mmCIF file of C-alpha atoms in Angstrom:
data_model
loop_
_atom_site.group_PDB
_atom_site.id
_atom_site.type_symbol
_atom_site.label_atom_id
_atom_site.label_comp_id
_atom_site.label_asym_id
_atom_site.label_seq_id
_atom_site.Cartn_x
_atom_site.Cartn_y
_atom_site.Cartn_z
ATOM 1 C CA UNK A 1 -12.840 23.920 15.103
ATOM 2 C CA UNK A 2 -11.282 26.917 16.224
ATOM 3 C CA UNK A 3 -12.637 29.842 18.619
ATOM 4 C CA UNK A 4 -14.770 31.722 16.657
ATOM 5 C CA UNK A 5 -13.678 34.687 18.852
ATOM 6 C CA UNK A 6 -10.351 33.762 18.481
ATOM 7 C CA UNK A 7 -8.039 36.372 16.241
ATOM 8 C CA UNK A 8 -4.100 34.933 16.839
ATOM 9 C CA UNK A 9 -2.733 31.419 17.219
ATOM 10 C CA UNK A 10 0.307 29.989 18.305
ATOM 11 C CA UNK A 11 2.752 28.871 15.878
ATOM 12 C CA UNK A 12 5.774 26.546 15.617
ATOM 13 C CA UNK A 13 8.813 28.363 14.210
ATOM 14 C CA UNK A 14 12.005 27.516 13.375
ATOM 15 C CA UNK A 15 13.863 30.742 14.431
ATOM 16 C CA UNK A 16 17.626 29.754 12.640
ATOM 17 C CA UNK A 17 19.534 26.722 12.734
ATOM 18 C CA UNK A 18 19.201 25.148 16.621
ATOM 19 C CA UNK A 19 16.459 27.127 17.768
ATOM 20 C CA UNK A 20 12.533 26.478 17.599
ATOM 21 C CA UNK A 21 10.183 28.688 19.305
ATOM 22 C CA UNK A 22 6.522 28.695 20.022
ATOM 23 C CA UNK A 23 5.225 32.367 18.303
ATOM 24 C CA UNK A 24 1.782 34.037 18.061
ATOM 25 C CA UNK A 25 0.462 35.237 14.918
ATOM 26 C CA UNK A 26 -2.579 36.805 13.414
ATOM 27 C CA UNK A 27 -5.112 33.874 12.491
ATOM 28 C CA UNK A 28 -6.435 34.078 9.194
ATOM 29 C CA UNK A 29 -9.649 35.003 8.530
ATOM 30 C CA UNK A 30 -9.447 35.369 4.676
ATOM 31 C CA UNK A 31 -7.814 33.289 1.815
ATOM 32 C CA UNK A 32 -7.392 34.606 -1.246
ATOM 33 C CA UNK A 33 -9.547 33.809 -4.328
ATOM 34 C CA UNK A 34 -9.022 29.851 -5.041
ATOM 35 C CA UNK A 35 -7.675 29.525 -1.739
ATOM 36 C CA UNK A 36 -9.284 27.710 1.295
ATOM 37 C CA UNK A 37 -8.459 28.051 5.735
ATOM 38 C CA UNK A 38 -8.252 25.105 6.915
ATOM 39 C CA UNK A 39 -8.096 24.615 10.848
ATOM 40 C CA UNK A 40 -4.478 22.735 11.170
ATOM 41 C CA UNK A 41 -5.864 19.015 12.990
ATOM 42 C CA UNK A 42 -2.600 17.078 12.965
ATOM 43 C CA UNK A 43 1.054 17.122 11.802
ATOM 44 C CA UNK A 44 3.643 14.936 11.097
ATOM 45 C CA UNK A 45 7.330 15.840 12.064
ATOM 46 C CA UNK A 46 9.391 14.852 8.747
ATOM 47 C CA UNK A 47 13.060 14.387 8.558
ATOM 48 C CA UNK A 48 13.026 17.509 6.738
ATOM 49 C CA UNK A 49 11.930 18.914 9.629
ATOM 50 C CA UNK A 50 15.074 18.024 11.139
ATOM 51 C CA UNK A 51 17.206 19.003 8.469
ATOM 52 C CA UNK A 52 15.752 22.726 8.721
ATOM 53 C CA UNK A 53 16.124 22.362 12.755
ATOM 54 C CA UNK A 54 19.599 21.792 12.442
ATOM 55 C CA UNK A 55 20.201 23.699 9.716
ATOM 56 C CA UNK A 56 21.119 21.931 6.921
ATOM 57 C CA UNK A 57 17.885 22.382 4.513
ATOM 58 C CA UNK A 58 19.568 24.220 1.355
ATOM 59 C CA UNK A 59 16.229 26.145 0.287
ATOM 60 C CA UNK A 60 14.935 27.222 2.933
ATOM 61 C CA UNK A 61 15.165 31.365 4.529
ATOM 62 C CA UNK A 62 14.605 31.919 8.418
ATOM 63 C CA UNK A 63 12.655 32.384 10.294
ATOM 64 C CA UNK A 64 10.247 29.558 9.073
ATOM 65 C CA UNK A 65 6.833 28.244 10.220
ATOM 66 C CA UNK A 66 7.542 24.518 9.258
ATOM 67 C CA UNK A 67 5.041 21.333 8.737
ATOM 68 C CA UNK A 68 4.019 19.922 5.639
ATOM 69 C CA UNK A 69 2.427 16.660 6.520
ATOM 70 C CA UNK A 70 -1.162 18.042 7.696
ATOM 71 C CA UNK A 71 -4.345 17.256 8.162
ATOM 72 C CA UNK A 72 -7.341 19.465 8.880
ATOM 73 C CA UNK A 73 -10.966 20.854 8.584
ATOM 74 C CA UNK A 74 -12.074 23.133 5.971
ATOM 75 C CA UNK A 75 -12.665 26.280 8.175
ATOM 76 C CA UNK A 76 -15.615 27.657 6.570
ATOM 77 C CA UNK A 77 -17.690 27.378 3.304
ATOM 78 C CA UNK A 78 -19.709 24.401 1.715
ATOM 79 C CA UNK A 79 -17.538 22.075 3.102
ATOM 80 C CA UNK A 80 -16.967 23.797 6.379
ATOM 81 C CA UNK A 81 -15.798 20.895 8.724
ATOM 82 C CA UNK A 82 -14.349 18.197 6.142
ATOM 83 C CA UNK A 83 -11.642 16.600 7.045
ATOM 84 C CA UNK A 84 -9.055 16.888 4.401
ATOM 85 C CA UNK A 85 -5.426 16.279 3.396
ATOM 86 C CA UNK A 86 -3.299 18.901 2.879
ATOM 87 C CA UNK A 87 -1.002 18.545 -0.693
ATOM 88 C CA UNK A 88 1.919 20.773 0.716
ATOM 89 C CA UNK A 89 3.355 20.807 -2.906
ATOM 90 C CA UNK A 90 2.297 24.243 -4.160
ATOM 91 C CA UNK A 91 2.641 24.762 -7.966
ATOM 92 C CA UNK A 92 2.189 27.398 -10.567
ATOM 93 C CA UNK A 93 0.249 25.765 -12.681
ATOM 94 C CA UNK A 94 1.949 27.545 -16.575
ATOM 95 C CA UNK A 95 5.205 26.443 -16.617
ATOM 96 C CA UNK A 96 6.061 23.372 -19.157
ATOM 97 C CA UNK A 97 6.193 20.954 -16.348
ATOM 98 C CA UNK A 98 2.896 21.727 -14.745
ATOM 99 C CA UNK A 99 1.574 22.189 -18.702
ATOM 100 C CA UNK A 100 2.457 18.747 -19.073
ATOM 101 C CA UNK A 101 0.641 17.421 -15.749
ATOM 102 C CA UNK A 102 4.185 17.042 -13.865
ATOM 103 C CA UNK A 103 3.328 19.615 -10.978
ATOM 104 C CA UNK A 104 5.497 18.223 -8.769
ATOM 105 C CA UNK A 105 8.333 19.209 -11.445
ATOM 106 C CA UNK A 106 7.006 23.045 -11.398
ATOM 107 C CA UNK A 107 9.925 25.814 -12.491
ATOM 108 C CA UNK A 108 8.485 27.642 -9.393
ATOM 109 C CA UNK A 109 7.633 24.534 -6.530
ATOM 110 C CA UNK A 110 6.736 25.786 -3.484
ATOM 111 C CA UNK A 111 6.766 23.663 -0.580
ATOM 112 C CA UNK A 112 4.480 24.395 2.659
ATOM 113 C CA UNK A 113 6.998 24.559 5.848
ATOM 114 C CA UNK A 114 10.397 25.057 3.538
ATOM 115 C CA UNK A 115 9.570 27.744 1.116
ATOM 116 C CA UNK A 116 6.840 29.416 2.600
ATOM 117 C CA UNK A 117 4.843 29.304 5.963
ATOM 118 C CA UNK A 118 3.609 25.664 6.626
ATOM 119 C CA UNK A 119 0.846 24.121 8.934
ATOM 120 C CA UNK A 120 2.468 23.853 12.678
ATOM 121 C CA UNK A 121 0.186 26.808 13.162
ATOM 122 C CA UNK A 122 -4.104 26.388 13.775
ATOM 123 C CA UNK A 123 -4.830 28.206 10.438
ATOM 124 C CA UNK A 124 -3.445 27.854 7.188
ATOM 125 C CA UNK A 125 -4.693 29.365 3.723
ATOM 126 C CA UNK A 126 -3.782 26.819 0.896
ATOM 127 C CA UNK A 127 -4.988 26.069 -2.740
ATOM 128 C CA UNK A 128 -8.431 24.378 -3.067
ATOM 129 C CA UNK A 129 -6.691 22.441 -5.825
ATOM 130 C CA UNK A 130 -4.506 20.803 -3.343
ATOM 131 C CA UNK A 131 -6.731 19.368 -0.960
ATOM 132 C CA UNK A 132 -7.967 16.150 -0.710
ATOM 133 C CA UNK A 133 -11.097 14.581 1.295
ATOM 134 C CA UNK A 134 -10.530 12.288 3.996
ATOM 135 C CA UNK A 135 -13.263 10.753 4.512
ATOM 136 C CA UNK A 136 -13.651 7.508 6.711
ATOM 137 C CA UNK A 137 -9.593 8.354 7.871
ATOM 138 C CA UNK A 138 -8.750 10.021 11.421
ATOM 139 C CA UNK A 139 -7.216 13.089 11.272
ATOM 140 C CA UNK A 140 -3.759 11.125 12.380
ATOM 141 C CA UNK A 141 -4.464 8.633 9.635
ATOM 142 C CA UNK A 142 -5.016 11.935 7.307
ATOM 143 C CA UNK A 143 -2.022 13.763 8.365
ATOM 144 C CA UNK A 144 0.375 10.024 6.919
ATOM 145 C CA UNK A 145 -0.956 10.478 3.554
ATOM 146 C CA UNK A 146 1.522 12.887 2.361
ATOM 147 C CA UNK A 147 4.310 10.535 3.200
ATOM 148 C CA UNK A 148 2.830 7.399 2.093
ATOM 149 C CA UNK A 149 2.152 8.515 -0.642
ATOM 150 C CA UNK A 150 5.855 9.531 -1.701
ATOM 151 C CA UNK A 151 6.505 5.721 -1.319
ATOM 152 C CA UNK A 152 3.666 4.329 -3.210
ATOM 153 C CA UNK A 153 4.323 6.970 -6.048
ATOM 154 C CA UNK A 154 8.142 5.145 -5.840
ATOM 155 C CA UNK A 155 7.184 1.955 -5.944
ATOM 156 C CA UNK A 156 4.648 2.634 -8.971
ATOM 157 C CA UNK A 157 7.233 4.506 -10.948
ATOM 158 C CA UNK A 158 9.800 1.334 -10.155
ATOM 159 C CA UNK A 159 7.902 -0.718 -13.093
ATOM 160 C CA UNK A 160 8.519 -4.098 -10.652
ATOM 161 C CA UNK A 161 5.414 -6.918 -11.220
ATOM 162 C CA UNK A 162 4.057 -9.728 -9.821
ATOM 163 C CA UNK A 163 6.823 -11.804 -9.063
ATOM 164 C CA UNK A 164 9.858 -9.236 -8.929
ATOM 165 C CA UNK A 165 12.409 -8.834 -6.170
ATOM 166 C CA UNK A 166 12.597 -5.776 -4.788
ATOM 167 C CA UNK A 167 15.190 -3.982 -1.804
ATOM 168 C CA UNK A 168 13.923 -1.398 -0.380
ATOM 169 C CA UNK A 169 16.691 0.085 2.391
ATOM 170 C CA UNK A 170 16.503 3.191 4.305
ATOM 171 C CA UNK A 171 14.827 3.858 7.768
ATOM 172 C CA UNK A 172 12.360 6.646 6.886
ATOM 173 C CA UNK A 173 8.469 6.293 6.836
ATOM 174 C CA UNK A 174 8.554 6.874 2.784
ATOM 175 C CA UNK A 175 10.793 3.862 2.141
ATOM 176 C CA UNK A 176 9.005 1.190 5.080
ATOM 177 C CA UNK A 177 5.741 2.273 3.845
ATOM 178 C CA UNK A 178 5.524 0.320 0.883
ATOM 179 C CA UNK A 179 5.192 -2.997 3.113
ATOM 180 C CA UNK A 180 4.785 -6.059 1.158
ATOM 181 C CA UNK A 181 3.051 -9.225 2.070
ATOM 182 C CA UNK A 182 2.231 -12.860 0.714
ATOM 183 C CA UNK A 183 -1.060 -11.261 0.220
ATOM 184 C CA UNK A 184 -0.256 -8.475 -1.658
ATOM 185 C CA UNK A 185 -0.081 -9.076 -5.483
ATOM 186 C CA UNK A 186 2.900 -6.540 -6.464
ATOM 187 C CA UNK A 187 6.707 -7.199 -6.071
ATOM 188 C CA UNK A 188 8.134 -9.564 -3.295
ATOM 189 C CA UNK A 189 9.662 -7.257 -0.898
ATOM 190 C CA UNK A 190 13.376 -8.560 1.068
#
């Protein structure tokens, strides 16, 4: 929980291409109406991450607070203190994709620490809509959701069963995270 005193916080900032900083900002004290603070609890560094570091994120304007793979505690309210998971996916929720329950395919996606302000900062104002309880996870636990969940959503869109083979290549967290075992019952992983 954060100092209820407490009216700026330090925030991670990608400044341009090659240069991070550590900047202080105003905290938030209100969201807007639908919209929730969350106290930032942990974050993952993604490769896209990187890629804005160094400069070679296509969509993204500087300078930028990044972080999308968060966890944290609802700031105030009913649920004051939950720990949740933050969906950094932020959609419009009227254009035909998100019409047609494909939110993630939204004319007007807006991604937390690309597109807009992320969650390398204490505070963050998000959607109610997009987050999710974590109950019975640690806030690191909480915080890998985001990215295991892009390979399970992979690997249940890949139509493999029981009894499949199945290569799965890259080095990133997304594409190791759908481990396979003799005891699980989907596709043999090599």
């Amino acid at each position: 929980m954060k100092d209820a005193s407490a009216t700026t916080m330090a925030c991670g900032v990608c400044v341009e291409p090659g240069r991070f900083r550590i900047e202080t900002r105003p905290l938030p004290t209100h969201a807007p109406e639908g919209w929730v603070l969350v106290d930032i609890a942990a974050i993952g560094i993604c490769g896209t991450d990187y890629h804005i570091f160094e400069g070679k994120h296509p969509y993204l304007d500087y300078p930028r607070v990044i972080g999308h793979e968060l966890s944290g505690h609802v700031a105030s309210g009913p649920d004051a203190g939950r720990l949740v998971v933050v969906n950094p996916y932020l959609s419009c929720g009227a254009c035909r994709a998100c019409l047609r329950g494909k939110p993630n395919c939204c004319a007007a996606i807006a991604v937390l620490g690309v597109h807009r302000d992320g969650g390398m900062c204490a505070r963050i104002a998000v959607p109610a809509g997009n987050l999710y309880p974590a109950d019975g996870l640690s806030v690191h636990q909480a915080a890998m959701v985001e990215f295991l969940a892009i390979g399970a959503h992979a690997v249940a869109r890949s139509g493999v069963g029981p009894g499949d083979l199945a290569l799965v290549t890259g080095r990133g967290r997304s594409g190791l995270a759908p481990r396979c075992s003799r005891d699980w019952p989907g596709p043999r992983c090599i």
